Amino acid sequence: MEKVTLNVQGMSCGHCVKAIEGSVGEMAGVKEVKVSLEDATVDVEFNPSEVSLDAIKETIDEEGYEVQ
């Protein structure tokens, strides 16, 4: 398992948290997703043999948020 913290811009409310945690959390290989609105970060624990970091970033981007 690998853990990363992504800086994500555009998150402002509970809906943002649910959108990201829901979409990323449903991805095969993702074990845990934790969004911090206060820090503008998303912590992701995932299995890199099942899902790539780029795919996770792309999913967040598709939800309308900017990964830095």
CSV table of N, CA, C and O in Angstrom, one decimal:
chain,number,residue,atom,x,y,z
A,1,MET,N,0.8,-1.2,0.0
A,1,MET,CA,0.0,0.0,0.0
A,1,MET,C,0.9,1.2,0.0
A,1,MET,O,2.0,1.3,0.6
A,2,GLU,N,0.4,2.3,-0.6
A,2,GLU,CA,1.1,3.5,-0.7
A,2,GLU,C,0.2,4.6,-0.2
A,2,GLU,O,-1.1,4.6,-0.4
A,3,LYS,N,0.7,5.6,0.5
A,3,LYS,CA,-0.1,6.7,1.0
A,3,LYS,C,0.5,8.0,0.4
A,3,LYS,O,1.7,8.2,0.3
A,4,VAL,N,-0.5,8.9,-0.1
A,4,VAL,CA,-0.1,10.2,-0.7
A,4,VAL,C,-1.0,11.2,-0.1
A,4,VAL,O,-2.2,10.9,0.2
A,5,THR,N,-0.5,12.4,-0.1
A,5,THR,CA,-1.3,13.6,0.3
A,5,THR,C,-1.3,14.5,-0.9
A,5,THR,O,-0.2,15.0,-1.4
A,6,LEU,N,-2.5,14.8,-1.5
A,6,LEU,CA,-2.6,15.6,-2.7
A,6,LEU,C,-3.2,17.0,-2.3
A,6,LEU,O,-4.1,17.1,-1.4
A,7,ASN,N,-2.6,18.1,-2.8
A,7,ASN,CA,-3.1,19.4,-2.6
A,7,ASN,C,-4.2,19.6,-3.7
A,7,ASN,O,-4.0,19.5,-4.8
A,8,VAL,N,-5.4,19.9,-3.2
A,8,VAL,CA,-6.6,20.0,-4.1
A,8,VAL,C,-7.3,21.4,-3.9
A,8,VAL,O,-7.7,21.7,-2.8
A,9,GLN,N,-7.4,22.1,-5.0
A,9,GLN,CA,-8.1,23.4,-4.9
A,9,GLN,C,-9.5,23.3,-5.4
A,9,GLN,O,-9.9,22.5,-6.2
A,10,GLY,N,-10.4,24.2,-4.8
A,10,GLY,CA,-11.8,24.3,-5.2
A,10,GLY,C,-12.7,23.6,-4.3
A,10,GLY,O,-14.0,23.6,-4.5
A,11,MET,N,-12.2,22.9,-3.2
A,11,MET,CA,-13.1,22.3,-2.2
A,11,MET,C,-13.6,23.3,-1.2
A,11,MET,O,-12.8,24.0,-0.7
A,12,SER,N,-14.9,23.3,-0.9
A,12,SER,CA,-15.4,24.3,0.0
A,12,SER,C,-16.5,23.9,1.0
A,12,SER,O,-16.8,24.6,1.9
A,13,CYS,N,-17.0,22.7,0.7
A,13,CYS,CA,-18.2,22.3,1.6
A,13,CYS,C,-18.3,20.8,1.7
A,13,CYS,O,-17.5,20.0,1.1
A,14,GLY,N,-19.3,20.3,2.4
A,14,GLY,CA,-19.5,18.9,2.7
A,14,GLY,C,-19.8,18.2,1.4
A,14,GLY,O,-19.4,17.0,1.2
A,15,HIS,N,-20.4,18.8,0.4
A,15,HIS,CA,-20.7,18.2,-0.9
A,15,HIS,C,-19.4,17.8,-1.6
A,15,HIS,O,-19.2,16.7,-2.1
A,16,CYS,N,-18.4,18.7,-1.5
A,16,CYS,CA,-17.1,18.5,-2.1
A,16,CYS,C,-16.4,17.3,-1.5
A,16,CYS,O,-15.9,16.4,-2.2
A,17,VAL,N,-16.5,17.2,-0.1
A,17,VAL,CA,-15.9,16.0,0.6
A,17,VAL,C,-16.6,14.7,0.1
A,17,VAL,O,-15.9,13.8,-0.3
A,18,LYS,N,-17.9,14.7,0.1
A,18,LYS,CA,-18.6,13.5,-0.3
A,18,LYS,C,-18.3,13.2,-1.8
A,18,LYS,O,-18.2,12.0,-2.1
A,19,ALA,N,-18.2,14.1,-2.7
A,19,ALA,CA,-18.0,13.9,-4.1
A,19,ALA,C,-16.6,13.2,-4.3
A,19,ALA,O,-16.5,12.2,-5.0
A,20,ILE,N,-15.6,13.8,-3.6
A,20,ILE,CA,-14.3,13.2,-3.8
A,20,ILE,C,-14.1,11.9,-3.1
A,20,ILE,O,-13.6,10.9,-3.6
A,21,GLU,N,-14.6,11.8,-1.8
A,21,GLU,CA,-14.4,10.5,-1.1
A,21,GLU,C,-15.2,9.4,-1.7
A,21,GLU,O,-14.8,8.3,-1.8
A,22,GLY,N,-16.4,9.8,-2.3
A,22,GLY,CA,-17.2,8.8,-3.0
A,22,GLY,C,-16.6,8.3,-4.2
A,22,GLY,O,-16.5,7.1,-4.5
A,23,SER,N,-16.2,9.2,-5.1
A,23,SER,CA,-15.7,8.8,-6.4
A,23,SER,C,-14.3,8.1,-6.3
A,23,SER,O,-14.1,7.1,-6.9
A,24,VAL,N,-13.4,8.6,-5.5
A,24,VAL,CA,-12.1,8.0,-5.4
A,24,VAL,C,-12.2,6.7,-4.5
A,24,VAL,O,-11.6,5.7,-4.8
A,25,GLY,N,-13.1,6.8,-3.5
A,25,GLY,CA,-13.2,5.6,-2.6
A,25,GLY,C,-13.8,4.4,-3.4
A,25,GLY,O,-13.6,3.2,-2.9
A,26,GLU,N,-14.5,4.6,-4.4
A,26,GLU,CA,-15.1,3.5,-5.2
A,26,GLU,C,-14.1,2.9,-6.2
A,26,GLU,O,-14.4,1.8,-6.8
A,27,MET,N,-13.0,3.5,-6.4
A,27,MET,CA,-12.0,3.0,-7.3
A,27,MET,C,-11.3,1.7,-6.8
A,27,MET,O,-11.0,1.6,-5.6
A,28,ALA,N,-11.2,0.7,-7.7
A,28,ALA,CA,-10.5,-0.5,-7.3
A,28,ALA,C,-9.1,-0.2,-6.9
A,28,ALA,O,-8.4,0.5,-7.5
A,29,GLY,N,-8.7,-0.8,-5.7
A,29,GLY,CA,-7.3,-0.6,-5.3
A,29,GLY,C,-7.2,0.5,-4.2
A,29,GLY,O,-6.1,0.7,-3.6
A,30,VAL,N,-8.2,1.4,-4.1
A,30,VAL,CA,-8.2,2.5,-3.1
A,30,VAL,C,-8.7,1.9,-1.8
A,30,VAL,O,-9.8,1.4,-1.7
A,31,LYS,N,-7.9,2.0,-0.7
A,31,LYS,CA,-8.3,1.5,0.6
A,31,LYS,C,-8.9,2.6,1.4
A,31,LYS,O,-9.9,2.4,2.1
A,32,GLU,N,-8.4,3.8,1.4
A,32,GLU,CA,-8.9,4.9,2.2
A,32,GLU,C,-8.7,6.3,1.6
A,32,GLU,O,-7.7,6.5,0.9
A,33,VAL,N,-9.7,7.1,1.7
A,33,VAL,CA,-9.7,8.5,1.2
A,33,VAL,C,-10.1,9.4,2.3
A,33,VAL,O,-11.2,9.2,3.0
A,34,LYS,N,-9.4,10.5,2.6
A,34,LYS,CA,-9.7,11.4,3.7
A,34,LYS,C,-9.5,12.8,3.1
A,34,LYS,O,-8.4,13.2,2.8
A,35,VAL,N,-10.6,13.6,3.1
A,35,VAL,CA,-10.5,15.0,2.6
A,35,VAL,C,-10.4,15.9,3.8
A,35,VAL,O,-11.2,15.8,4.8
A,36,SER,N,-9.6,16.9,3.7
A,36,SER,CA,-9.5,18.0,4.7
A,36,SER,C,-9.8,19.3,4.0
A,36,SER,O,-8.9,19.8,3.2
A,37,LEU,N,-10.9,19.9,4.2
A,37,LEU,CA,-11.3,21.2,3.7
A,37,LEU,C,-10.3,22.3,4.2
A,37,LEU,O,-9.9,23.1,3.5
A,38,GLU,N,-10.1,22.2,5.5
A,38,GLU,CA,-9.2,23.2,6.2
A,38,GLU,C,-7.8,23.3,5.6
A,38,GLU,O,-7.3,24.4,5.4
A,39,ASP,N,-7.3,22.1,5.3
A,39,ASP,CA,-5.9,22.1,4.7
A,39,ASP,C,-5.9,22.0,3.2
A,39,ASP,O,-4.8,22.1,2.6
A,40,ALA,N,-7.0,21.9,2.6
A,40,ALA,CA,-7.2,21.7,1.1
A,40,ALA,C,-6.3,20.5,0.6
A,40,ALA,O,-5.6,20.6,-0.4
A,41,THR,N,-6.5,19.4,1.3
A,41,THR,CA,-5.7,18.2,1.0
A,41,THR,C,-6.6,17.0,0.9
A,41,THR,O,-7.7,17.0,1.5
A,42,VAL,N,-6.2,16.0,0.2
A,42,VAL,CA,-6.8,14.7,0.1
A,42,VAL,C,-5.8,13.7,0.3
A,42,VAL,O,-4.8,13.6,-0.4
A,43,ASP,N,-6.0,12.9,1.4
A,43,ASP,CA,-5.1,11.8,1.7
A,43,ASP,C,-5.6,10.5,1.1
A,43,ASP,O,-6.8,10.2,1.3
A,44,VAL,N,-4.8,9.8,0.4
A,44,VAL,CA,-5.3,8.6,-0.3
A,44,VAL,C,-4.3,7.4,0.1
A,44,VAL,O,-3.1,7.6,-0.1
A,45,GLU,N,-4.9,6.3,0.5
A,45,GLU,CA,-4.1,5.1,0.7
A,45,GLU,C,-4.6,4.1,-0.4
A,45,GLU,O,-5.8,3.8,-0.5
A,46,PHE,N,-3.6,3.6,-1.2
A,46,PHE,CA,-4.0,2.8,-2.4
A,46,PHE,C,-3.0,1.8,-2.7
A,46,PHE,O,-1.8,1.9,-2.3
A,47,ASN,N,-3.4,0.8,-3.5
A,47,ASN,CA,-2.4,-0.3,-3.9
A,47,ASN,C,-2.0,0.1,-5.4
A,47,ASN,O,-2.8,0.0,-6.3
A,48,PRO,N,-0.8,0.5,-5.5
A,48,PRO,CA,-0.3,1.0,-6.9
A,48,PRO,C,-0.3,-0.1,-7.9
A,48,PRO,O,-0.2,0.2,-9.1
A,49,SER,N,-0.4,-1.4,-7.5
A,49,SER,CA,-0.5,-2.4,-8.5
A,49,SER,C,-1.9,-2.6,-9.1
A,49,SER,O,-2.1,-3.2,-10.1
A,50,GLU,N,-2.9,-1.9,-8.4
A,50,GLU,CA,-4.3,-2.0,-8.9
A,50,GLU,C,-4.8,-0.7,-9.5
A,50,GLU,O,-5.6,-0.7,-10.3
A,51,VAL,N,-4.2,0.5,-9.0
A,51,VAL,CA,-4.7,1.8,-9.5
A,51,VAL,C,-3.5,2.7,-9.5
A,51,VAL,O,-2.7,2.7,-8.6
A,52,SER,N,-3.4,3.6,-10.5
A,52,SER,CA,-2.3,4.5,-10.6
A,52,SER,C,-2.6,5.8,-9.9
A,52,SER,O,-3.8,6.2,-9.8
A,53,LEU,N,-1.6,6.5,-9.5
A,53,LEU,CA,-1.8,7.9,-8.9
A,53,LEU,C,-2.4,8.8,-9.9
A,53,LEU,O,-3.3,9.6,-9.6
A,54,ASP,N,-2.0,8.7,-11.2
A,54,ASP,CA,-2.6,9.5,-12.2
A,54,ASP,C,-4.1,9.3,-12.4
A,54,ASP,O,-4.8,10.2,-12.6
A,55,ALA,N,-4.5,8.1,-12.3
A,55,ALA,CA,-5.9,7.7,-12.4
A,55,ALA,C,-6.7,8.4,-11.2
A,55,ALA,O,-7.8,8.9,-11.4
A,56,ILE,N,-6.1,8.4,-10.0
A,56,ILE,CA,-6.8,9.0,-8.9
A,56,ILE,C,-6.9,10.5,-9.1
A,56,ILE,O,-7.9,11.1,-8.9
A,57,LYS,N,-5.8,11.1,-9.5
A,57,LYS,CA,-5.8,12.6,-9.8
A,57,LYS,C,-6.8,12.9,-10.9
A,57,LYS,O,-7.5,13.9,-10.8
A,58,GLU,N,-6.9,12.1,-11.9
A,58,GLU,CA,-7.9,12.3,-13.0
A,58,GLU,C,-9.3,12.3,-12.5
A,58,GLU,O,-10.2,13.1,-12.9
A,59,THR,N,-9.6,11.3,-11.6
A,59,THR,CA,-10.9,11.2,-11.0
A,59,THR,C,-11.3,12.4,-10.2
A,59,THR,O,-12.4,12.9,-10.3
A,60,ILE,N,-10.4,13.0,-9.4
A,60,ILE,CA,-10.6,14.2,-8.7
A,60,ILE,C,-10.8,15.4,-9.7
A,60,ILE,O,-11.8,16.2,-9.5
A,61,ASP,N,-10.1,15.4,-10.7
A,61,ASP,CA,-10.2,16.5,-11.7
A,61,ASP,C,-11.6,16.4,-12.4
A,61,ASP,O,-12.2,17.4,-12.6
A,62,GLU,N,-12.0,15.2,-12.7
A,62,GLU,CA,-13.3,15.0,-13.3
A,62,GLU,C,-14.5,15.4,-12.4
A,62,GLU,O,-15.6,15.8,-12.9
A,63,GLU,N,-14.3,15.4,-11.1
A,63,GLU,CA,-15.3,15.9,-10.1
A,63,GLU,C,-15.3,17.5,-10.1
A,63,GLU,O,-16.2,18.1,-9.5
A,64,GLY,N,-14.3,18.1,-10.8
A,64,GLY,CA,-14.3,19.6,-10.9
A,64,GLY,C,-13.4,20.3,-10.0
A,64,GLY,O,-13.5,21.5,-9.7
A,65,TYR,N,-12.4,19.5,-9.4
A,65,TYR,CA,-11.4,20.1,-8.5
A,65,TYR,C,-10.0,20.0,-9.1
A,65,TYR,O,-9.7,19.2,-9.9
A,66,GLU,N,-9.2,21.0,-8.7
A,66,GLU,CA,-7.8,21.0,-9.3
A,66,GLU,C,-6.8,20.5,-8.4
A,66,GLU,O,-6.6,20.9,-7.3
A,67,VAL,N,-6.1,19.4,-8.9
A,67,VAL,CA,-5.0,18.8,-8.1
A,67,VAL,C,-3.8,19.5,-8.4
A,67,VAL,O,-3.4,19.7,-9.6
A,68,GLN,N,-3.1,20.0,-7.4
A,68,GLN,CA,-1.9,20.8,-7.6
A,68,GLN,C,-0.6,19.9,-7.6
A,68,GLN,O,-0.5,19.0,-6.9
